[in-house]
mmCIF file of C-alpha atoms and ligand atoms in Angstrom:
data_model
loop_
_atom_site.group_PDB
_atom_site.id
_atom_site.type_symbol
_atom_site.label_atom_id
_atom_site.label_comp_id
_atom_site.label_asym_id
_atom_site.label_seq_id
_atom_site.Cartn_x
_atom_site.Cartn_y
_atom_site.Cartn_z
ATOM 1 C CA UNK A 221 137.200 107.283 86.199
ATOM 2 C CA UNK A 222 133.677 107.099 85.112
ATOM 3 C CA UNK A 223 131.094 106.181 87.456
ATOM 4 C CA UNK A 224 129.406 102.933 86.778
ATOM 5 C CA UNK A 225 125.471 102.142 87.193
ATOM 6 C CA UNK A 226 125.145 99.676 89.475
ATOM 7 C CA UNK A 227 122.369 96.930 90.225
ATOM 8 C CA UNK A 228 124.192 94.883 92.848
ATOM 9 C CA UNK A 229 124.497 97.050 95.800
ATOM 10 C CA UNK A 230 124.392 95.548 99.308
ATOM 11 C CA UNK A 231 123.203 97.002 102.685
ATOM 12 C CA UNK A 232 126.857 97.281 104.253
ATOM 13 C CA UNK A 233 127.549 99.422 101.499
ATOM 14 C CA UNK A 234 124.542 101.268 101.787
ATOM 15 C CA UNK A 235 125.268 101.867 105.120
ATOM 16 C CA UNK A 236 128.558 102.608 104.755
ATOM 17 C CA UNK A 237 127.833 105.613 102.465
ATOM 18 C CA UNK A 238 124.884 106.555 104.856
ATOM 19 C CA UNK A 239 127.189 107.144 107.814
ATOM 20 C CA UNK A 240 130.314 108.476 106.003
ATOM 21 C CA UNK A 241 132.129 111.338 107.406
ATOM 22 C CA UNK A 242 129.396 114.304 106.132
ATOM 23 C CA UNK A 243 132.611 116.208 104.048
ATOM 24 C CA UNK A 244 133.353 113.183 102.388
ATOM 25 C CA UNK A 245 129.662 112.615 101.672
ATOM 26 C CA UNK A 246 128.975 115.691 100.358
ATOM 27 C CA UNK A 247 131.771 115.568 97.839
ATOM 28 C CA UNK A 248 131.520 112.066 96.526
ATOM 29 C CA UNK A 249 127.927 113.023 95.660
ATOM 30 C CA UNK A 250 128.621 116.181 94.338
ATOM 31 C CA UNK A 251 131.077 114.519 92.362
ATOM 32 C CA UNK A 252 128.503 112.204 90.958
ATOM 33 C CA UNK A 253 125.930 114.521 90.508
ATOM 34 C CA UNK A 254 127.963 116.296 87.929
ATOM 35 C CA UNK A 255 129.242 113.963 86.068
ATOM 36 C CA UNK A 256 125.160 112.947 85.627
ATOM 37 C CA UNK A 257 123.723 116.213 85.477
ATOM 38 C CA UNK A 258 123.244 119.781 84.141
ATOM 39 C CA UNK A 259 124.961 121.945 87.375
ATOM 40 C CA UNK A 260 122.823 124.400 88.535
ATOM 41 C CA UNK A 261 119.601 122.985 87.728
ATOM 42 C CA UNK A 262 116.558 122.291 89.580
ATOM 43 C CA UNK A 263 112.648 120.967 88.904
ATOM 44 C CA UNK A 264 109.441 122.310 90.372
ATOM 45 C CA UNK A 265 106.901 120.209 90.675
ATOM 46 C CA UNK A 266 103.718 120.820 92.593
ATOM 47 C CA UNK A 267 101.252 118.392 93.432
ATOM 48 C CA UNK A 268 97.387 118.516 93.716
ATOM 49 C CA UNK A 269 95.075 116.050 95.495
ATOM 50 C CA UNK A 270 92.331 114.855 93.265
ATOM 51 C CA UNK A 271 90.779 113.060 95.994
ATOM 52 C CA UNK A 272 90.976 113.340 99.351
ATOM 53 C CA UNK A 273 90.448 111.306 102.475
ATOM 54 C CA UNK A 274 88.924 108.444 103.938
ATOM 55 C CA UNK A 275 91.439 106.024 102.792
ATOM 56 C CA UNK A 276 91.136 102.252 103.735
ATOM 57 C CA UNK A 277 94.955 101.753 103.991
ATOM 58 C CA UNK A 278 96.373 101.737 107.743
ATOM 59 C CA UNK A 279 99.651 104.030 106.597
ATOM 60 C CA UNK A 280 100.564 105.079 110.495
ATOM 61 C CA UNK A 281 102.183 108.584 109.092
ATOM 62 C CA UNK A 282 99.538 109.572 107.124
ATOM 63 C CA UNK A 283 96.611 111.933 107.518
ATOM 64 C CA UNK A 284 94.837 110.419 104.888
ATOM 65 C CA UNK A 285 94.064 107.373 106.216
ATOM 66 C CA UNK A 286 90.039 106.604 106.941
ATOM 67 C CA UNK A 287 91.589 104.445 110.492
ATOM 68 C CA UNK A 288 92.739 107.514 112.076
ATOM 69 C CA UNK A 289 89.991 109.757 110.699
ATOM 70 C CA UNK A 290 88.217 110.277 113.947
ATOM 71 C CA UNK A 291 91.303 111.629 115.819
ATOM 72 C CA UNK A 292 92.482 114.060 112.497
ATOM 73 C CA UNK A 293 89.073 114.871 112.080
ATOM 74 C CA UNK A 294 90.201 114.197 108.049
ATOM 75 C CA UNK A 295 87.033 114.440 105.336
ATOM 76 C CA UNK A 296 86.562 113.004 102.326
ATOM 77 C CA UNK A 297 85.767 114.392 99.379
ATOM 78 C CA UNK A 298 84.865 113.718 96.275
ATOM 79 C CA UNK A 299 87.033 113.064 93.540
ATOM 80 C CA UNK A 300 87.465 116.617 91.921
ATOM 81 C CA UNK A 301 86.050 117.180 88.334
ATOM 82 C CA UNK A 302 88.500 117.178 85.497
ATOM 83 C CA UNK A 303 88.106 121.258 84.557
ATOM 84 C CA UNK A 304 88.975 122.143 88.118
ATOM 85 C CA UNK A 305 92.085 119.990 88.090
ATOM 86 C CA UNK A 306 93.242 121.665 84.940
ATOM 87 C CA UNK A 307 92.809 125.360 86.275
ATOM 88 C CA UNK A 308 94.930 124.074 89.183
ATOM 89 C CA UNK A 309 97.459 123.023 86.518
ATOM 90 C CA UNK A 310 97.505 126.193 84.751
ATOM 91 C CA UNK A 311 97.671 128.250 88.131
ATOM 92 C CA UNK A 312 100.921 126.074 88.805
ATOM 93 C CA UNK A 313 102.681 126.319 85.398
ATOM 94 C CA UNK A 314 102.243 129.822 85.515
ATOM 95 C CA UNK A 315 104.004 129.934 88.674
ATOM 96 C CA UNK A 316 106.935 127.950 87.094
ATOM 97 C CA UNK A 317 106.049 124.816 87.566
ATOM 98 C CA UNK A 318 106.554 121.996 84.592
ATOM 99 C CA UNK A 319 105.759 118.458 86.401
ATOM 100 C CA UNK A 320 102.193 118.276 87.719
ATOM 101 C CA UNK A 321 101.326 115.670 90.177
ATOM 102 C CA UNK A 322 97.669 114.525 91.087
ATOM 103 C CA UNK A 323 97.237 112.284 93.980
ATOM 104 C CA UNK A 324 93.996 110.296 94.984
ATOM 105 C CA UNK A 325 93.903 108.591 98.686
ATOM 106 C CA UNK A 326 92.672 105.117 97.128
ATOM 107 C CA UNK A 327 93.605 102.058 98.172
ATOM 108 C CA UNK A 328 93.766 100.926 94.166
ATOM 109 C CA UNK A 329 92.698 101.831 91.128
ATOM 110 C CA UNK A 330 89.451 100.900 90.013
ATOM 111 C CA UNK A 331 87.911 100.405 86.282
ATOM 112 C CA UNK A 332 84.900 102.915 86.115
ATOM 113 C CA UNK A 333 84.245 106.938 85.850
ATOM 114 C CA UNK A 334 86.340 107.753 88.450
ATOM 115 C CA UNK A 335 89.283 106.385 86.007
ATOM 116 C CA UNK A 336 87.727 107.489 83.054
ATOM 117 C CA UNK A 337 87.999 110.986 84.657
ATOM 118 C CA UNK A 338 91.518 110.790 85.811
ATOM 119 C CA UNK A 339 92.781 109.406 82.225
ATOM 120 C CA UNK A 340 91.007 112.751 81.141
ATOM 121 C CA UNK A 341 93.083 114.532 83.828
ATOM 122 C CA UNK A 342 96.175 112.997 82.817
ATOM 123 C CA UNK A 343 95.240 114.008 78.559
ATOM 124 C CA UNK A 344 94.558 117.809 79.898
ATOM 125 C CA UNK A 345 97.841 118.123 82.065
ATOM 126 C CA UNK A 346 99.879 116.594 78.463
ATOM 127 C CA UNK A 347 97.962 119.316 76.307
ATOM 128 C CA UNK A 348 99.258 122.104 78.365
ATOM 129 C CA UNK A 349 103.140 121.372 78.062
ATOM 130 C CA UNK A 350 103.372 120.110 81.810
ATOM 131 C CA UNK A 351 104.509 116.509 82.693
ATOM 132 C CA UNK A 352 101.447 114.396 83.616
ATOM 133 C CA UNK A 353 102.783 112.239 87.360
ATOM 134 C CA UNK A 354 99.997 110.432 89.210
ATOM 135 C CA UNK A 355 99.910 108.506 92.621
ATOM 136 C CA UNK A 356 96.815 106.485 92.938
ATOM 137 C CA UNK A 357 97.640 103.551 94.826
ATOM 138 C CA UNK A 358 98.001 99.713 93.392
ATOM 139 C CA UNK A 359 97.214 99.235 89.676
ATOM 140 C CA UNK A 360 97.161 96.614 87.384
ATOM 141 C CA UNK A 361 98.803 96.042 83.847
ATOM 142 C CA UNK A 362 95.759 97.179 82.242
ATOM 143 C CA UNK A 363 95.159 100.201 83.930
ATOM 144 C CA UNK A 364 99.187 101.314 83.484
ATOM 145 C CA UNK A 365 99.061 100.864 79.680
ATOM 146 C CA UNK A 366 95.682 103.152 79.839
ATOM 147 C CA UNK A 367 97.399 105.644 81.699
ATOM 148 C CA UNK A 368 100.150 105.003 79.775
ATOM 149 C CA UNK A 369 98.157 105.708 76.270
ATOM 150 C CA UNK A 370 96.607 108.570 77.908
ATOM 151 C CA UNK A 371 100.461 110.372 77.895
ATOM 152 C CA UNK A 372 101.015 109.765 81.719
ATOM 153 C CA UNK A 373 104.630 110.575 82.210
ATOM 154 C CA UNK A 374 105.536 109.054 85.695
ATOM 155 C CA UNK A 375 103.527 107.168 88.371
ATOM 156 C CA UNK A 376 105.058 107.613 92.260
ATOM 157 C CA UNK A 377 104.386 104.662 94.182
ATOM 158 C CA UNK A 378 106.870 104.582 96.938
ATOM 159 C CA UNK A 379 108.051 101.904 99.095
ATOM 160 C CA UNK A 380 108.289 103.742 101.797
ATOM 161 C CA UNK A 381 110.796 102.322 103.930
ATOM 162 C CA UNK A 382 112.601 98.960 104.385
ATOM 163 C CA UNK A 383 110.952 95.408 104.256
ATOM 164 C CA UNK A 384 111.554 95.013 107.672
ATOM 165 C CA UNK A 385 110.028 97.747 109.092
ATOM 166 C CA UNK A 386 107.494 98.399 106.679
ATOM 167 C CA UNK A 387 105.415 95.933 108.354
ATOM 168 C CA UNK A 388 105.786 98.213 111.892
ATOM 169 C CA UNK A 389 103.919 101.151 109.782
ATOM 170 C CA UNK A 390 101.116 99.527 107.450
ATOM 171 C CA UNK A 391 99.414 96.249 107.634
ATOM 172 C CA UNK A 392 96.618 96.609 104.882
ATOM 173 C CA UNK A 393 99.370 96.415 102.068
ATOM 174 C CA UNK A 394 102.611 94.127 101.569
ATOM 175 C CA UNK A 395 106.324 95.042 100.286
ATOM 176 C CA UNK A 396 105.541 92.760 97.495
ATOM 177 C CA UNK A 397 102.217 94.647 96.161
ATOM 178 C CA UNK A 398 103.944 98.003 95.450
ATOM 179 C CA UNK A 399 106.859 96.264 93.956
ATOM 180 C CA UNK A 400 104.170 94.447 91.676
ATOM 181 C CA UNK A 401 103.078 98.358 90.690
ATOM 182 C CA UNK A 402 106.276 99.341 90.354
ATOM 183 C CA UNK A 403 106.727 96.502 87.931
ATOM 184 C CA UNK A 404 103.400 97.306 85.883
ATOM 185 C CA UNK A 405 104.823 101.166 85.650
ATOM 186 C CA UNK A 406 107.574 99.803 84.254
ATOM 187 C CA UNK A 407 105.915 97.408 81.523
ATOM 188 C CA UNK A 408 103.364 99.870 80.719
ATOM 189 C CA UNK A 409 106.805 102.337 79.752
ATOM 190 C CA UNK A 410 105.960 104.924 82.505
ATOM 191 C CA UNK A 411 108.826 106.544 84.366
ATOM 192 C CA UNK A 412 108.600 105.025 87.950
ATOM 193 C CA UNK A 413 108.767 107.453 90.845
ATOM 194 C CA UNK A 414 109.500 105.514 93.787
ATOM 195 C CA UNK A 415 110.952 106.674 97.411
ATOM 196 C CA UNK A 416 110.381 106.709 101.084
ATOM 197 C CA UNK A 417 109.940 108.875 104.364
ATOM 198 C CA UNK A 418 112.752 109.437 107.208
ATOM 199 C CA UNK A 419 111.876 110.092 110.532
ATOM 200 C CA UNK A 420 109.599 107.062 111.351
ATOM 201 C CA UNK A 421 111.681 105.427 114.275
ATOM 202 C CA UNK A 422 113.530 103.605 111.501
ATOM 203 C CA UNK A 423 117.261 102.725 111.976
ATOM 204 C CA UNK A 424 120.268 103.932 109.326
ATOM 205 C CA UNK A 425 119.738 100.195 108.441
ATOM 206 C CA UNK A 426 116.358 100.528 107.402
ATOM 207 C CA UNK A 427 117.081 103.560 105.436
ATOM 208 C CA UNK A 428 120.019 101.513 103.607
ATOM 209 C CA UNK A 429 117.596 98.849 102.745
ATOM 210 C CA UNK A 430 115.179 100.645 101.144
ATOM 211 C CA UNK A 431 118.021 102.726 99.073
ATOM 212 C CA UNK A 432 119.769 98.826 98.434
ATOM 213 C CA UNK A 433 116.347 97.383 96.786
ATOM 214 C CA UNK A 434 115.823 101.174 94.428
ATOM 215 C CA UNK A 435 119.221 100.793 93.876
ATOM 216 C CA UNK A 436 118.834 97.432 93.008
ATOM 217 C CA UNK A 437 116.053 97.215 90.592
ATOM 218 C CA UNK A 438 116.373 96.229 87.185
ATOM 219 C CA UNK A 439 115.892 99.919 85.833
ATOM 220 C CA UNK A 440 116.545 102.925 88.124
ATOM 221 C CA UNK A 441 113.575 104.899 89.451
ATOM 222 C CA UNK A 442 113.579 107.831 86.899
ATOM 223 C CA UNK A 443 112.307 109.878 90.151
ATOM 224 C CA UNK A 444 113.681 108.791 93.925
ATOM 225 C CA UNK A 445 111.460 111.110 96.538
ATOM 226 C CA UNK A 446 113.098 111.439 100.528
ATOM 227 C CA UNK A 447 110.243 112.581 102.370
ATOM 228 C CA UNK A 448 110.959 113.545 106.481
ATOM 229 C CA UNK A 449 107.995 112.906 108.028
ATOM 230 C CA UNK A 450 105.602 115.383 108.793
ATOM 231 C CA UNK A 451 104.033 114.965 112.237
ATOM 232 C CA UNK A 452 100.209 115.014 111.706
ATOM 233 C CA UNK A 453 98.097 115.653 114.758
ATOM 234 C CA UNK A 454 96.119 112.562 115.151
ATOM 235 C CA UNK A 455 97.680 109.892 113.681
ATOM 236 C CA UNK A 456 99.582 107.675 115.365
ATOM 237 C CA UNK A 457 102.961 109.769 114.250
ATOM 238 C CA UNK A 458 101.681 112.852 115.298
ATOM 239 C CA UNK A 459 104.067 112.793 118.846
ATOM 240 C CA UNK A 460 107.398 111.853 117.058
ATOM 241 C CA UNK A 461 109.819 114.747 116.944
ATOM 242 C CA UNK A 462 111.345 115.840 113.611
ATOM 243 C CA UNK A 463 114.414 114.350 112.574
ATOM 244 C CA UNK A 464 117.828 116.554 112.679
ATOM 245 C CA UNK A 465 117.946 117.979 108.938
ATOM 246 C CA UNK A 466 121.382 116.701 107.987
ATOM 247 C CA UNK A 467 119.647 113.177 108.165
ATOM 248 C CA UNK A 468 117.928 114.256 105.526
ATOM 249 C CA UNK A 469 121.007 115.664 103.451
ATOM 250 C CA UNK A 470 122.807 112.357 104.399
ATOM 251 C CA UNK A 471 119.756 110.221 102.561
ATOM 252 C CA UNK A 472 119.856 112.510 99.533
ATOM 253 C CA UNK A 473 123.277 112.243 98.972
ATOM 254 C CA UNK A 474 123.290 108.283 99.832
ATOM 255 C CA UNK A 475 120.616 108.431 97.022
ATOM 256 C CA UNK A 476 122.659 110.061 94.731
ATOM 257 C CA UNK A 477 126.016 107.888 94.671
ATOM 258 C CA UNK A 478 123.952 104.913 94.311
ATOM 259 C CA UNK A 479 121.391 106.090 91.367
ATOM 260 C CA UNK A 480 123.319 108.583 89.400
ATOM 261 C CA UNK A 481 121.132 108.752 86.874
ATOM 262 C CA UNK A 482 117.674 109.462 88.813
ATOM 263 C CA UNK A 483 116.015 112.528 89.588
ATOM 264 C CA UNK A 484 116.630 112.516 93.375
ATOM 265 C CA UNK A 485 113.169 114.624 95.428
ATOM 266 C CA UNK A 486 113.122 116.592 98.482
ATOM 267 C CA UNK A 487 109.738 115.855 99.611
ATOM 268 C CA UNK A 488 107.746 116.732 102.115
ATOM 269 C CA UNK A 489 109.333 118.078 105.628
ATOM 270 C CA UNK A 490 111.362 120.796 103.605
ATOM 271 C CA UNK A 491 109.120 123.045 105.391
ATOM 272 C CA UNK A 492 110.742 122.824 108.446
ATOM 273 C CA UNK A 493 114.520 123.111 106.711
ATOM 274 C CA UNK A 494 116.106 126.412 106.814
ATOM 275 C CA UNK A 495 117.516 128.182 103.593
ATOM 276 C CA UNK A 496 120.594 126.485 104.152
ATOM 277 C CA UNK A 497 119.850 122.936 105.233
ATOM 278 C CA UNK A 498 117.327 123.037 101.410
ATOM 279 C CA UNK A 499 120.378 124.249 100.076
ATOM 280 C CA UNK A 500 122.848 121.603 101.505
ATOM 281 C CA UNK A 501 120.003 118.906 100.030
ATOM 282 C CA UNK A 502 120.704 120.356 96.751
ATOM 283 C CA UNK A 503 124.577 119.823 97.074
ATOM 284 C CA UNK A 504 124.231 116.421 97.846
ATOM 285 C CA UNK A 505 122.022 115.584 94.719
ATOM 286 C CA UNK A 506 118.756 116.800 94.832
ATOM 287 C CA UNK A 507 117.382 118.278 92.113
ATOM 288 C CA UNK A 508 113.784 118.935 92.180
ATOM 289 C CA UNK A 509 111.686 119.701 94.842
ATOM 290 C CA UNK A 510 107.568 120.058 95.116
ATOM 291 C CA UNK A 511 106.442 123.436 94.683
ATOM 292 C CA UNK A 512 103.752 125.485 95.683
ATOM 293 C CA UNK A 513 101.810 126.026 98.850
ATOM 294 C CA UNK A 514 100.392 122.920 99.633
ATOM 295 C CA UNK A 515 101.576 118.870 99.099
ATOM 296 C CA UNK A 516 98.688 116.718 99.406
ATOM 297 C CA UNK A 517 96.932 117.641 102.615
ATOM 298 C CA UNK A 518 99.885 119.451 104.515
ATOM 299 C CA UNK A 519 101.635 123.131 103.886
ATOM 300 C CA UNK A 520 104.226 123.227 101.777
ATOM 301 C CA UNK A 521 106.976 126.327 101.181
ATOM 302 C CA UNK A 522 105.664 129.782 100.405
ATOM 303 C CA UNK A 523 106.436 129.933 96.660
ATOM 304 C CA UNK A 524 107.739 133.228 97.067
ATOM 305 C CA UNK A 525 110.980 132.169 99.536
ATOM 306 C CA UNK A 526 111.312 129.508 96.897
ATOM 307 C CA UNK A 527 112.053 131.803 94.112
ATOM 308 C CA UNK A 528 114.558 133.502 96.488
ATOM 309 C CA UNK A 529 115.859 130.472 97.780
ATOM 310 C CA UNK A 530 116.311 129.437 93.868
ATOM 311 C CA UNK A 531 117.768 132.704 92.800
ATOM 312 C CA UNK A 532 120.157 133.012 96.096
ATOM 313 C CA UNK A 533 121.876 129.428 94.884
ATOM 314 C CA UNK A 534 122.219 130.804 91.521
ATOM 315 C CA UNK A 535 119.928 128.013 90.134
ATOM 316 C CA UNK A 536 118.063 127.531 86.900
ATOM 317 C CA UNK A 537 114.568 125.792 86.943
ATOM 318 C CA UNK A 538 114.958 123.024 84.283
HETATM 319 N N1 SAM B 697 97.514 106.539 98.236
HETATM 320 C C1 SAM B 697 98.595 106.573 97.359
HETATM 321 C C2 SAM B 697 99.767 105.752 97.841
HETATM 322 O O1 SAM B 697 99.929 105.522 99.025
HETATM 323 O O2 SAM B 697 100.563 105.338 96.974
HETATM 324 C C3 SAM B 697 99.070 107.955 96.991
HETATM 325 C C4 SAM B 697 99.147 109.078 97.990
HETATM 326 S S1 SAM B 697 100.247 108.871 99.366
HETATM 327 C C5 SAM B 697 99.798 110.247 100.362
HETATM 328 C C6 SAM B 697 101.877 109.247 98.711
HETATM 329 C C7 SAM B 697 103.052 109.226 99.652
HETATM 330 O O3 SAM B 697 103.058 110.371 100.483
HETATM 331 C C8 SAM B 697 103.159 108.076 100.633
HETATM 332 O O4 SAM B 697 103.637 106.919 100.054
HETATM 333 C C9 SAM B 697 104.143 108.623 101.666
HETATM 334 O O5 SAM B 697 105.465 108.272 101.311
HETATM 335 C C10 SAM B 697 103.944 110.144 101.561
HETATM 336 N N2 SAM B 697 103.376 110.686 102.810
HETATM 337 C C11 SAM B 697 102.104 110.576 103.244
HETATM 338 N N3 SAM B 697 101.939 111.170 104.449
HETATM 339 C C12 SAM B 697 103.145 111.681 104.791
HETATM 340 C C13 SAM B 697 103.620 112.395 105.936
HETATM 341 N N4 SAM B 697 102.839 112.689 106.955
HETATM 342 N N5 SAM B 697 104.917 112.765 105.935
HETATM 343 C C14 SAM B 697 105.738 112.462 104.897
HETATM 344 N N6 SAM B 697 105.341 111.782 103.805
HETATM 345 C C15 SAM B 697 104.057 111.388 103.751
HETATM 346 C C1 DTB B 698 105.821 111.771 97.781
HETATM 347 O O1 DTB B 698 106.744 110.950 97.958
HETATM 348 N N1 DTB B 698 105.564 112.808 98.558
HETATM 349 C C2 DTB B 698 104.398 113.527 98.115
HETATM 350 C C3 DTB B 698 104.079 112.821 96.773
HETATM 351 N N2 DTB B 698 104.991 111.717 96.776
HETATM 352 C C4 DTB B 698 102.720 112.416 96.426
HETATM 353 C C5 DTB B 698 103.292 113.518 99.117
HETATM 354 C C6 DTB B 698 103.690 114.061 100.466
HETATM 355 C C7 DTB B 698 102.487 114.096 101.344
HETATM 356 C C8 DTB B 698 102.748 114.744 102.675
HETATM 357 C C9 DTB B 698 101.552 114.746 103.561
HETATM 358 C C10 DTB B 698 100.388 115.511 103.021
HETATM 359 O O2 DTB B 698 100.524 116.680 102.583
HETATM 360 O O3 DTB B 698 99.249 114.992 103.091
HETATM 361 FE FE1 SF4 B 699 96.116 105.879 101.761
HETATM 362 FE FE2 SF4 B 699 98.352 106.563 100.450
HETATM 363 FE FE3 SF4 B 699 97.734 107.677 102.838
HETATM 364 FE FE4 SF4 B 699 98.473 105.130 102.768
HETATM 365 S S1 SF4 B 699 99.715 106.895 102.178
HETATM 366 S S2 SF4 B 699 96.707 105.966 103.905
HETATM 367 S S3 SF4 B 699 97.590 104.474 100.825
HETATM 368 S S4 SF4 B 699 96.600 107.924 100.948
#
């Protein structure tokens, strides 16, 4: 029987496919995955930050952040000039790469240069045959339809975790803000990109919840990243321990029963996954990962293991 796309899911189910017995997990989202997509494939993104530091959102996981700044010892710089971005683009497509993603630690976007210069970022990633993603913060309407114009493919704004104890992690933001982005992504006819971290001292609850409201938007996130948390020295998540990696595989696959359609992310923490945990993500439903050395501020996989990795699971980069 066909698998329907559903809008209506509720947290016991969410839960309930969370904490299934792993075998059965693994095959019901295997068996979705499928039906939904090419076998074998995978996408390599890599992702550049355009601007870094000295953020005035509290986030408590991330180095970013201007409030823990003293303790990470975190700089800002400038926003990066446009030509410098696109060499970075070119450096990454060569490598295999065909989604770019810039990120900028602002709290919002804001009308000016800055935003002229990032439209012109966006126009240069289009013109070289790579997918233009951004993560910038809140925008408005306007601002979506420029990027939009501008041949932005997808925005990533993620939600992070569940209502309930998003408000345990960051205080300079609400729930309802990014779901007001996520709505002007949508208007402006951007693929969203939307997701969360494990690992935060959240409960399988929490990580239901936050699966229950992607699941349950209008549209489907085209993109769904699971980030585990990467312990940064100096923020006020820098102590907590890393979670076991079959949490991880559990959330992909959860992911993947509930939004057949979406491209489903392993994120950041893949570092610290062995060949065969990455490779267990991909079973359950993953099917793109970030690529290259770094993520934003953090290491990332050596590209060179990747390409193993890749080639040892028989995969083709689509
Ligand atoms: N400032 C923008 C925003 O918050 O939307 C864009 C950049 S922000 C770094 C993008 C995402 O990276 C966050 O929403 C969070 O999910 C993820 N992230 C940041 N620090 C992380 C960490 N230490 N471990 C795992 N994920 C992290
Ligand atoms: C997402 O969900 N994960 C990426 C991307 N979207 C922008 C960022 C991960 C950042 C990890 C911490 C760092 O490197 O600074
Ligand atoms: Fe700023 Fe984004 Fe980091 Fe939050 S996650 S502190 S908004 S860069």
């Amino acid at each position: 029987m066909a698998t329907l796309i559903r809008h209506d899911w509720t947290t016991e189910e969410a839960l309930e496919i969370l904490e299934m017995p792993l075998m059965d997990l693994l095959y019901q989202a295997q068996g979705v995955h499928r039906e939904f997509h090419e076998d074998n494939t995978v996408q390599l993104a890599s992702l550049l930050s355009i601007k870094t530091g000295a953020c005035p959102e509290d986030c408590k996981y991330c180095p970013q952040s201007a409030h823990h700044a003293k303790k990470t010892g975190m700089k800002k710089e400038p926003l990066m000039q446009v030509d410098d971005v696109l060499e970075k683009a070119k450096v990454a497509k060569d490598a295999g790469a065909t989604r770019f993603c810039m990120g900028a630690a602002w709290k919002q976007v804001r009308d000016g240069e800055e935003f002229d210069r990032v439209v012109d970022m966006v126009k240069g990633v289009c013109d070289m045959d790579m997918e233009p993603c951004v993560t910038l913060g809140m925008l408005n309407q306007e601002q979506a339809d420029r990027l939009a114009d501008a041949g932005l493919k997808a925005y990533n704004h993620n939600l992070d975790t569940s209502p309930e104890f998003y408000k345990k992690i960051i205080s300079t933001r609400t729930y309802q803000d990014r779901l007001d982005t996520l709505d002007c992504v949508r208007n402006a006819g951007i693929t969203v990109c939307s997701g969360g971290i494990i690992g935060m001292g959240e409960t399988n609850k929490d990580r239901a919840r936050m699966l229950e409201i992607l699941a349950n938007l209008e549209v489907h996130p085209e993109s769904v990243p699971i980030n585990a948390l990467v312990p940064v020295e100096g923020t006020p998540m820098g102590d907590l321990e890393k979670i076991d990696p079959m949490e991880l595989v559990r959330m992909v696959a959860t992911a993947r029963i509930m939004m057949p359609e979406t491209r489903v992310r392993l994120s950041a923490g893949r570092e610290s996954l062995n060949r065969e945990a990455q490779i267990l993500c991909l079973m359950a439903g993953a099917n793109s990962i970030f690529y290259g050395e770094k993520l934003l501020t953090t290491a990332n996989n050596d590209t060179l293991a990747d390409k193993q990795m890749i080639a040892d699971a028989g995969l083709k980069v689509a």
